[in-house]
């Protein structure tokens, strides 16, 4: 079946602009995670959704970052007033129920470049 | 909070030689442990995990890792590597009892298998 997909694969924007990154999880997966991977680093947790609600958004770096999942499936990560330091690969993952034993399935990521 | 240390950023090894990728973690609570792999031009995928029970866990492609609580380590080993094992490997932990996987990743080790 289809895996986790993310669009766009690459996004180049200018400092100060607004961007949206989309994640389509595996069908039926209730848990969805966003991570950010900066160059030379491992993925860093941003936010976890269980269904439509953000169960843990403690990893969002500041209030310029926001994520939604209105129907419990597709999620959008929104970044306002982008800064050069936001440049990274943004990863999305989903799992069937979000339990600790569940495997997280990762998408290919969106590479964001802020000029 | 948890942290994961992968001291080796790159490990070159000849084909059919053994390899060990080191991982140490720090946590004030018990953790579950994971190894993820990212093959060139592919997304992150789970290689193996330790949740409970036997401290030695194995993957389907010949890798194994052993949880050592006293040394807070979870080193990844393979007795004979193949060219196809060339990839970046990430060690990760998630706190026990959190109700969901809140994963903290290490910075990754690039395994380069030399023909």
PDB file of C-alpha atoms in Angstrom:
ATOM      1  CA  UNK A   1       0.000   0.000   0.000  1.00  0.00           C
ATOM      2  CA  UNK A   2       0.916   3.657  -0.157  1.00  0.00           C
ATOM      3  CA  UNK A   3       3.342   4.960   2.404  1.00  0.00           C
ATOM      4  CA  UNK A   4       3.586   8.383   3.996  1.00  0.00           C
ATOM      5  CA  UNK A   5       3.814  11.116   1.413  1.00  0.00           C
ATOM      6  CA  UNK A   6       4.953  14.713   1.815  1.00  0.00           C
ATOM      7  CA  UNK A   7       4.578  17.673  -0.474  1.00  0.00           C
ATOM      8  CA  UNK A   8       6.381  19.557  -1.765  1.00  0.00           C
ATOM      9  CA  UNK A   9       9.631  17.615  -1.821  1.00  0.00           C
ATOM     10  CA  UNK A  10      11.553  20.883  -2.005  1.00  0.00           C
ATOM     11  CA  UNK A  11      10.546  24.401  -1.045  1.00  0.00           C
ATOM     12  CA  UNK A  12      12.654  27.507  -1.524  1.00  0.00           C
ATOM     13  CA  UNK A  13      11.350  30.693   0.011  1.00  0.00           C
ATOM     14  CA  UNK A  14      12.548  34.106   1.042  1.00  0.00           C
ATOM     15  CA  UNK A  15      13.077  35.273   4.590  1.00  0.00           C
ATOM     16  CA  UNK A  16       9.861  36.582   6.067  1.00  0.00           C
ATOM     17  CA  UNK A  17       7.523  34.553   3.864  1.00  0.00           C
ATOM     18  CA  UNK A  18       4.866  32.084   4.962  1.00  0.00           C
ATOM     19  CA  UNK A  19       5.090  28.388   4.034  1.00  0.00           C
ATOM     20  CA  UNK A  20       2.900  25.327   4.359  1.00  0.00           C
ATOM     21  CA  UNK A  21       4.195  21.767   4.321  1.00  0.00           C
ATOM     22  CA  UNK A  22       1.789  18.889   3.807  1.00  0.00           C
ATOM     23  CA  UNK A  23       1.823  15.328   5.105  1.00  0.00           C
ATOM     24  CA  UNK A  24      -0.407  12.460   3.972  1.00  0.00           C
ATOM     25  CA  UNK A  25      -0.113   9.610   6.484  1.00  0.00           C
ATOM     26  CA  UNK A  26      -0.762   5.955   5.849  1.00  0.00           C
ATOM     27  CA  UNK A  27      -4.510   5.411   5.581  1.00  0.00           C
ATOM     28  CA  UNK A  28      -6.056   4.502   8.926  1.00  0.00           C
ATOM     29  CA  UNK A  29      -3.139   5.658  11.043  1.00  0.00           C
ATOM     30  CA  UNK A  30      -4.390   7.764  13.919  1.00  0.00           C
ATOM     31  CA  UNK A  31      -0.994   8.966  15.133  1.00  0.00           C
ATOM     32  CA  UNK A  32       1.035  11.536  13.212  1.00  0.00           C
ATOM     33  CA  UNK A  33       4.375  13.104  14.084  1.00  0.00           C
ATOM     34  CA  UNK A  34       6.384  15.996  12.688  1.00  0.00           C
ATOM     35  CA  UNK A  35      10.178  16.199  13.002  1.00  0.00           C
ATOM     36  CA  UNK A  36      12.814  18.653  11.831  1.00  0.00           C
ATOM     37  CA  UNK A  37      16.245  17.486  10.696  1.00  0.00           C
ATOM     38  CA  UNK A  38      18.925  20.112  10.384  1.00  0.00           C
ATOM     39  CA  UNK A  39      22.138  19.440   8.490  1.00  0.00           C
ATOM     40  CA  UNK A  40      24.344  16.974  10.319  1.00  0.00           C
ATOM     41  CA  UNK A  41      21.762  16.331  13.029  1.00  0.00           C
ATOM     42  CA  UNK A  42      19.238  13.652  13.808  1.00  0.00           C
ATOM     43  CA  UNK A  43      15.520  14.305  13.513  1.00  0.00           C
ATOM     44  CA  UNK A  44      14.129  16.515  16.265  1.00  0.00           C
ATOM     45  CA  UNK A  45      10.580  16.029  17.537  1.00  0.00           C
ATOM     46  CA  UNK A  46       8.190  18.903  16.844  1.00  0.00           C
ATOM     47  CA  UNK A  47       4.604  17.770  17.435  1.00  0.00           C
ATOM     48  CA  UNK A  48       2.436  14.674  17.877  1.00  0.00           C
ATOM     49  CA  UNK A  49      -1.195  14.310  16.805  1.00  0.00           C
ATOM     50  CA  UNK A  50      -3.585  11.658  18.001  1.00  0.00           C
ATOM     51  CA  UNK A  51      -6.551  11.962  15.689  1.00  0.00           C
ATOM     52  CA  UNK A  52      -7.380  15.607  15.148  1.00  0.00           C
ATOM     53  CA  UNK A  53      -5.813  16.929  18.317  1.00  0.00           C
ATOM     54  CA  UNK A  54      -2.231  17.921  19.030  1.00  0.00           C
ATOM     55  CA  UNK A  55      -1.424  15.725  22.025  1.00  0.00           C
ATOM     56  CA  UNK A  56       2.086  17.119  22.427  1.00  0.00           C
ATOM     57  CA  UNK A  57       3.380  20.262  20.736  1.00  0.00           C
ATOM     58  CA  UNK A  58       6.287  20.785  23.109  1.00  0.00           C
ATOM     59  CA  UNK A  59       8.845  20.518  20.322  1.00  0.00           C
ATOM     60  CA  UNK A  60       7.609  23.469  18.292  1.00  0.00           C
ATOM     61  CA  UNK A  61      10.445  26.000  18.561  1.00  0.00           C
ATOM     62  CA  UNK A  62       8.328  29.150  18.802  1.00  0.00           C
ATOM     63  CA  UNK A  63       4.938  30.606  17.945  1.00  0.00           C
ATOM     64  CA  UNK A  64       5.854  31.022  14.270  1.00  0.00           C
ATOM     65  CA  UNK A  65       5.317  27.283  13.919  1.00  0.00           C
ATOM     66  CA  UNK A  66       1.842  25.789  13.893  1.00  0.00           C
ATOM     67  CA  UNK A  67       0.390  22.485  12.717  1.00  0.00           C
ATOM     68  CA  UNK A  68      -3.132  21.255  12.072  1.00  0.00           C
ATOM     69  CA  UNK A  69      -4.849  17.994  11.298  1.00  0.00           C
ATOM     70  CA  UNK A  70      -8.506  18.978  10.935  1.00  0.00           C
ATOM     71  CA  UNK A  71      -9.961  15.665   9.785  1.00  0.00           C
ATOM     72  CA  UNK A  72      -7.571  13.327  11.502  1.00  0.00           C
ATOM     73  CA  UNK A  73      -5.743  12.399   8.331  1.00  0.00           C
ATOM     74  CA  UNK A  74      -3.734  14.973   6.333  1.00  0.00           C
ATOM     75  CA  UNK A  75      -1.635  17.371   8.377  1.00  0.00           C
ATOM     76  CA  UNK A  76      -0.161  20.738   7.489  1.00  0.00           C
ATOM     77  CA  UNK A  77       2.828  22.323   9.180  1.00  0.00           C
ATOM     78  CA  UNK A  78       2.699  26.103   8.868  1.00  0.00           C
ATOM     79  CA  UNK A  79       5.640  28.417   9.362  1.00  0.00           C
ATOM     80  CA  UNK A  80       5.126  32.165   9.522  1.00  0.00           C
ATOM     81  CA  UNK A  81       7.774  34.846   8.931  1.00  0.00           C
ATOM     82  CA  UNK A  82      10.370  32.276   7.940  1.00  0.00           C
ATOM     83  CA  UNK A  83      13.961  32.773   9.039  1.00  0.00           C
ATOM     84  CA  UNK A  84      17.173  31.369   7.568  1.00  0.00           C
ATOM     85  CA  UNK A  85      17.512  29.157  10.636  1.00  0.00           C
ATOM     86  CA  UNK A  86      14.294  27.376   9.656  1.00  0.00           C
ATOM     87  CA  UNK A  87      16.121  25.775   6.725  1.00  0.00           C
ATOM     88  CA  UNK A  88      16.008  22.013   7.294  1.00  0.00           C
ATOM     89  CA  UNK A  89      14.344  18.811   6.171  1.00  0.00           C
ATOM     90  CA  UNK A  90      10.901  18.466   7.716  1.00  0.00           C
ATOM     91  CA  UNK A  91       9.867  14.870   8.255  1.00  0.00           C
ATOM     92  CA  UNK A  92       6.443  13.428   8.890  1.00  0.00           C
ATOM     93  CA  UNK A  93       5.736   9.993  10.347  1.00  0.00           C
ATOM     94  CA  UNK A  94       2.601   8.059  11.157  1.00  0.00           C
ATOM     95  CA  UNK A  95       1.805   4.995  13.231  1.00  0.00           C
ATOM     96  CA  UNK A  96      -1.321   2.939  13.620  1.00  0.00           C
ATOM     97  CA  UNK A  97      -2.321   4.034  17.138  1.00  0.00           C
ATOM     98  CA  UNK A  98       0.576   5.997  18.565  1.00  0.00           C
ATOM     99  CA  UNK A  99       1.396   3.388  21.191  1.00  0.00           C
ATOM    100  CA  UNK A 100       5.026   2.943  22.187  1.00  0.00           C
ATOM    101  CA  UNK A 101       5.193  -0.487  20.532  1.00  0.00           C
ATOM    102  CA  UNK A 102       3.892   0.836  17.208  1.00  0.00           C
ATOM    103  CA  UNK A 103       6.315   1.371  14.366  1.00  0.00           C
ATOM    104  CA  UNK A 104       6.586   4.894  13.017  1.00  0.00           C
ATOM    105  CA  UNK A 105       6.616   5.063   9.215  1.00  0.00           C
ATOM    106  CA  UNK A 106       8.436   8.072   7.831  1.00  0.00           C
ATOM    107  CA  UNK A 107       7.813  10.062   4.705  1.00  0.00           C
ATOM    108  CA  UNK A 108      10.602  11.227   2.370  1.00  0.00           C
ATOM    109  CA  UNK A 109      10.616  14.721   3.880  1.00  0.00           C
ATOM    110  CA  UNK A 110      10.318  18.273   2.596  1.00  0.00           C
ATOM    111  CA  UNK A 111      13.573  20.166   2.199  1.00  0.00           C
ATOM    112  CA  UNK A 112      12.935  23.799   3.135  1.00  0.00           C
ATOM    113  CA  UNK A 113      15.458  26.430   2.134  1.00  0.00           C
ATOM    114  CA  UNK A 114      15.015  29.975   3.387  1.00  0.00           C
ATOM    115  CA  UNK A 115      17.086  32.505   1.461  1.00  0.00           C
TER     116      UNK A 115
ATOM    117  CA  UNK B   1      14.752  14.608  29.240  1.00  0.00           C
ATOM    118  CA  UNK B   2      16.718  12.154  27.161  1.00  0.00           C
ATOM    119  CA  UNK B   3      19.829  12.466  25.037  1.00  0.00           C
ATOM    120  CA  UNK B   4      21.543  10.090  22.636  1.00  0.00           C
ATOM    121  CA  UNK B   5      25.225  10.106  21.739  1.00  0.00           C
ATOM    122  CA  UNK B   6      26.636   8.572  18.602  1.00  0.00           C
ATOM    123  CA  UNK B   7      30.304   9.433  18.767  1.00  0.00           C
ATOM    124  CA  UNK B   8      31.218   8.118  15.327  1.00  0.00           C
ATOM    125  CA  UNK B   9      29.889  10.332  12.565  1.00  0.00           C
ATOM    126  CA  UNK B  10      31.370   8.090   9.860  1.00  0.00           C
ATOM    127  CA  UNK B  11      32.499   4.472   9.881  1.00  0.00           C
ATOM    128  CA  UNK B  12      34.261   3.048   6.802  1.00  0.00           C
ATOM    129  CA  UNK B  13      34.506  -0.744   6.699  1.00  0.00           C
ATOM    130  CA  UNK B  14      35.476  -3.276   4.067  1.00  0.00           C
ATOM    131  CA  UNK B  15      32.856  -5.588   2.645  1.00  0.00           C
ATOM    132  CA  UNK B  16      32.440  -8.820   4.629  1.00  0.00           C
ATOM    133  CA  UNK B  17      34.172  -7.322   7.668  1.00  0.00           C
ATOM    134  CA  UNK B  18      32.364  -6.936  11.017  1.00  0.00           C
ATOM    135  CA  UNK B  19      31.095  -3.588  12.195  1.00  0.00           C
ATOM    136  CA  UNK B  20      29.924  -2.001  15.428  1.00  0.00           C
ATOM    137  CA  UNK B  21      28.091   1.319  15.561  1.00  0.00           C
ATOM    138  CA  UNK B  22      28.118   2.775  19.035  1.00  0.00           C
ATOM    139  CA  UNK B  23      25.205   4.352  20.850  1.00  0.00           C
ATOM    140  CA  UNK B  24      25.007   5.649  24.399  1.00  0.00           C
ATOM    141  CA  UNK B  25      22.058   7.389  25.977  1.00  0.00           C
ATOM    142  CA  UNK B  26      21.242   9.452  29.024  1.00  0.00           C
ATOM    143  CA  UNK B  27      17.850   9.477  30.702  1.00  0.00           C
ATOM    144  CA  UNK B  28      16.346  10.029  34.138  1.00  0.00           C
ATOM    145  CA  UNK B  29      13.641   7.443  33.356  1.00  0.00           C
ATOM    146  CA  UNK B  30      13.591   4.037  31.711  1.00  0.00           C
ATOM    147  CA  UNK B  31      13.578   4.106  27.939  1.00  0.00           C
ATOM    148  CA  UNK B  32      12.761   2.069  24.904  1.00  0.00           C
ATOM    149  CA  UNK B  33      15.545   1.919  22.320  1.00  0.00           C
ATOM    150  CA  UNK B  34      15.541   1.973  18.541  1.00  0.00           C
ATOM    151  CA  UNK B  35      17.857   1.893  15.576  1.00  0.00           C
ATOM    152  CA  UNK B  36      16.656   3.546  12.381  1.00  0.00           C
ATOM    153  CA  UNK B  37      18.350   3.381   8.974  1.00  0.00           C
ATOM    154  CA  UNK B  38      18.273   5.793   6.076  1.00  0.00           C
ATOM    155  CA  UNK B  39      19.471   4.358   2.776  1.00  0.00           C
ATOM    156  CA  UNK B  40      20.649   6.802   0.087  1.00  0.00           C
ATOM    157  CA  UNK B  41      17.717   8.732  -1.371  1.00  0.00           C
ATOM    158  CA  UNK B  42      15.219   6.934   0.834  1.00  0.00           C
ATOM    159  CA  UNK B  43      13.200   7.794   3.928  1.00  0.00           C
ATOM    160  CA  UNK B  44      14.009   6.819   7.487  1.00  0.00           C
ATOM    161  CA  UNK B  45      12.917   3.309   8.443  1.00  0.00           C
ATOM    162  CA  UNK B  46      12.957   1.255  11.609  1.00  0.00           C
ATOM    163  CA  UNK B  47      15.743  -1.354  11.733  1.00  0.00           C
ATOM    164  CA  UNK B  48      15.144  -2.863  15.179  1.00  0.00           C
ATOM    165  CA  UNK B  49      13.850  -1.976  18.621  1.00  0.00           C
ATOM    166  CA  UNK B  50      14.107  -3.000  22.249  1.00  0.00           C
ATOM    167  CA  UNK B  51      10.947  -2.701  24.318  1.00  0.00           C
ATOM    168  CA  UNK B  52      11.321  -5.424  26.952  1.00  0.00           C
ATOM    169  CA  UNK B  53      12.441  -9.006  27.438  1.00  0.00           C
ATOM    170  CA  UNK B  54      15.651 -10.302  25.910  1.00  0.00           C
ATOM    171  CA  UNK B  55      18.264  -7.580  25.786  1.00  0.00           C
ATOM    172  CA  UNK B  56      19.545  -8.866  22.439  1.00  0.00           C
ATOM    173  CA  UNK B  57      17.381  -7.899  19.477  1.00  0.00           C
ATOM    174  CA  UNK B  58      17.873  -8.732  15.828  1.00  0.00           C
ATOM    175  CA  UNK B  59      16.821  -7.345  12.476  1.00  0.00           C
ATOM    176  CA  UNK B  60      15.810  -9.334   9.421  1.00  0.00           C
ATOM    177  CA  UNK B  61      18.982  -8.371   7.544  1.00  0.00           C
ATOM    178  CA  UNK B  62      21.525  -9.636  10.064  1.00  0.00           C
ATOM    179  CA  UNK B  63      22.040  -6.663  12.372  1.00  0.00           C
ATOM    180  CA  UNK B  64      21.752  -7.063  16.124  1.00  0.00           C
ATOM    181  CA  UNK B  65      21.847  -4.727  19.102  1.00  0.00           C
ATOM    182  CA  UNK B  66      22.209  -5.395  22.784  1.00  0.00           C
ATOM    183  CA  UNK B  67      20.703  -3.256  25.511  1.00  0.00           C
ATOM    184  CA  UNK B  68      23.169  -2.761  28.346  1.00  0.00           C
ATOM    185  CA  UNK B  69      21.433  -0.901  31.159  1.00  0.00           C
ATOM    186  CA  UNK B  70      24.498  -0.533  33.362  1.00  0.00           C
ATOM    187  CA  UNK B  71      26.481   1.067  30.547  1.00  0.00           C
ATOM    188  CA  UNK B  72      23.453   2.875  29.094  1.00  0.00           C
ATOM    189  CA  UNK B  73      24.400   1.567  25.676  1.00  0.00           C
ATOM    190  CA  UNK B  74      22.646   0.032  22.682  1.00  0.00           C
ATOM    191  CA  UNK B  75      25.427  -0.718  20.195  1.00  0.00           C
ATOM    192  CA  UNK B  76      24.546  -2.044  16.747  1.00  0.00           C
ATOM    193  CA  UNK B  77      26.602  -4.884  15.292  1.00  0.00           C
ATOM    194  CA  UNK B  78      26.826  -6.993  12.162  1.00  0.00           C
ATOM    195  CA  UNK B  79      29.343  -9.815  11.726  1.00  0.00           C
ATOM    196  CA  UNK B  80      29.739  -9.362   7.959  1.00  0.00           C
ATOM    197  CA  UNK B  81      28.607  -6.259   6.075  1.00  0.00           C
ATOM    198  CA  UNK B  82      27.476  -5.967   2.476  1.00  0.00           C
ATOM    199  CA  UNK B  83      27.665  -3.100   0.031  1.00  0.00           C
ATOM    200  CA  UNK B  84      23.903  -2.710   0.428  1.00  0.00           C
ATOM    201  CA  UNK B  85      24.374  -1.835   4.122  1.00  0.00           C
ATOM    202  CA  UNK B  86      25.833   1.528   3.129  1.00  0.00           C
ATOM    203  CA  UNK B  87      23.488   3.986   4.822  1.00  0.00           C
ATOM    204  CA  UNK B  88      23.128   6.368   7.735  1.00  0.00           C
ATOM    205  CA  UNK B  89      22.119   4.780  11.028  1.00  0.00           C
ATOM    206  CA  UNK B  90      20.342   6.635  13.826  1.00  0.00           C
ATOM    207  CA  UNK B  91      20.028   5.455  17.400  1.00  0.00           C
ATOM    208  CA  UNK B  92      16.951   6.710  19.259  1.00  0.00           C
ATOM    209  CA  UNK B  93      15.159   6.449  22.607  1.00  0.00           C
ATOM    210  CA  UNK B  94      11.626   7.004  23.858  1.00  0.00           C
ATOM    211  CA  UNK B  95      10.612   7.223  27.525  1.00  0.00           C
ATOM    212  CA  UNK B  96       8.720   4.318  29.044  1.00  0.00           C
ATOM    213  CA  UNK B  97       5.248   5.157  30.296  1.00  0.00           C
ATOM    214  CA  UNK B  98       4.767   8.209  28.142  1.00  0.00           C
ATOM    215  CA  UNK B  99       1.803   6.632  26.396  1.00  0.00           C
ATOM    216  CA  UNK B 100       3.207   7.256  22.953  1.00  0.00           C
ATOM    217  CA  UNK B 101       6.569   7.326  21.203  1.00  0.00           C
ATOM    218  CA  UNK B 102       8.316  10.623  21.868  1.00  0.00           C
ATOM    219  CA  UNK B 103      11.549   9.810  20.151  1.00  0.00           C
ATOM    220  CA  UNK B 104      14.898  11.497  20.728  1.00  0.00           C
ATOM    221  CA  UNK B 105      17.413  10.739  17.996  1.00  0.00           C
ATOM    222  CA  UNK B 106      21.183  10.736  17.953  1.00  0.00           C
ATOM    223  CA  UNK B 107      23.138  12.607  15.293  1.00  0.00           C
ATOM    224  CA  UNK B 108      23.629   9.538  13.139  1.00  0.00           C
ATOM    225  CA  UNK B 109      26.526   7.396  11.919  1.00  0.00           C
ATOM    226  CA  UNK B 110      27.257   7.045   8.230  1.00  0.00           C
ATOM    227  CA  UNK B 111      28.345   3.512   7.426  1.00  0.00           C
ATOM    228  CA  UNK B 112      30.361   3.284   4.238  1.00  0.00           C
ATOM    229  CA  UNK B 113      31.039  -0.237   3.024  1.00  0.00           C
ATOM    230  CA  UNK B 114      34.105  -0.410   0.810  1.00  0.00           C
ATOM    231  CA  UNK B 115      34.253  -3.093  -1.902  1.00  0.00           C
TER     232      UNK B 115
END
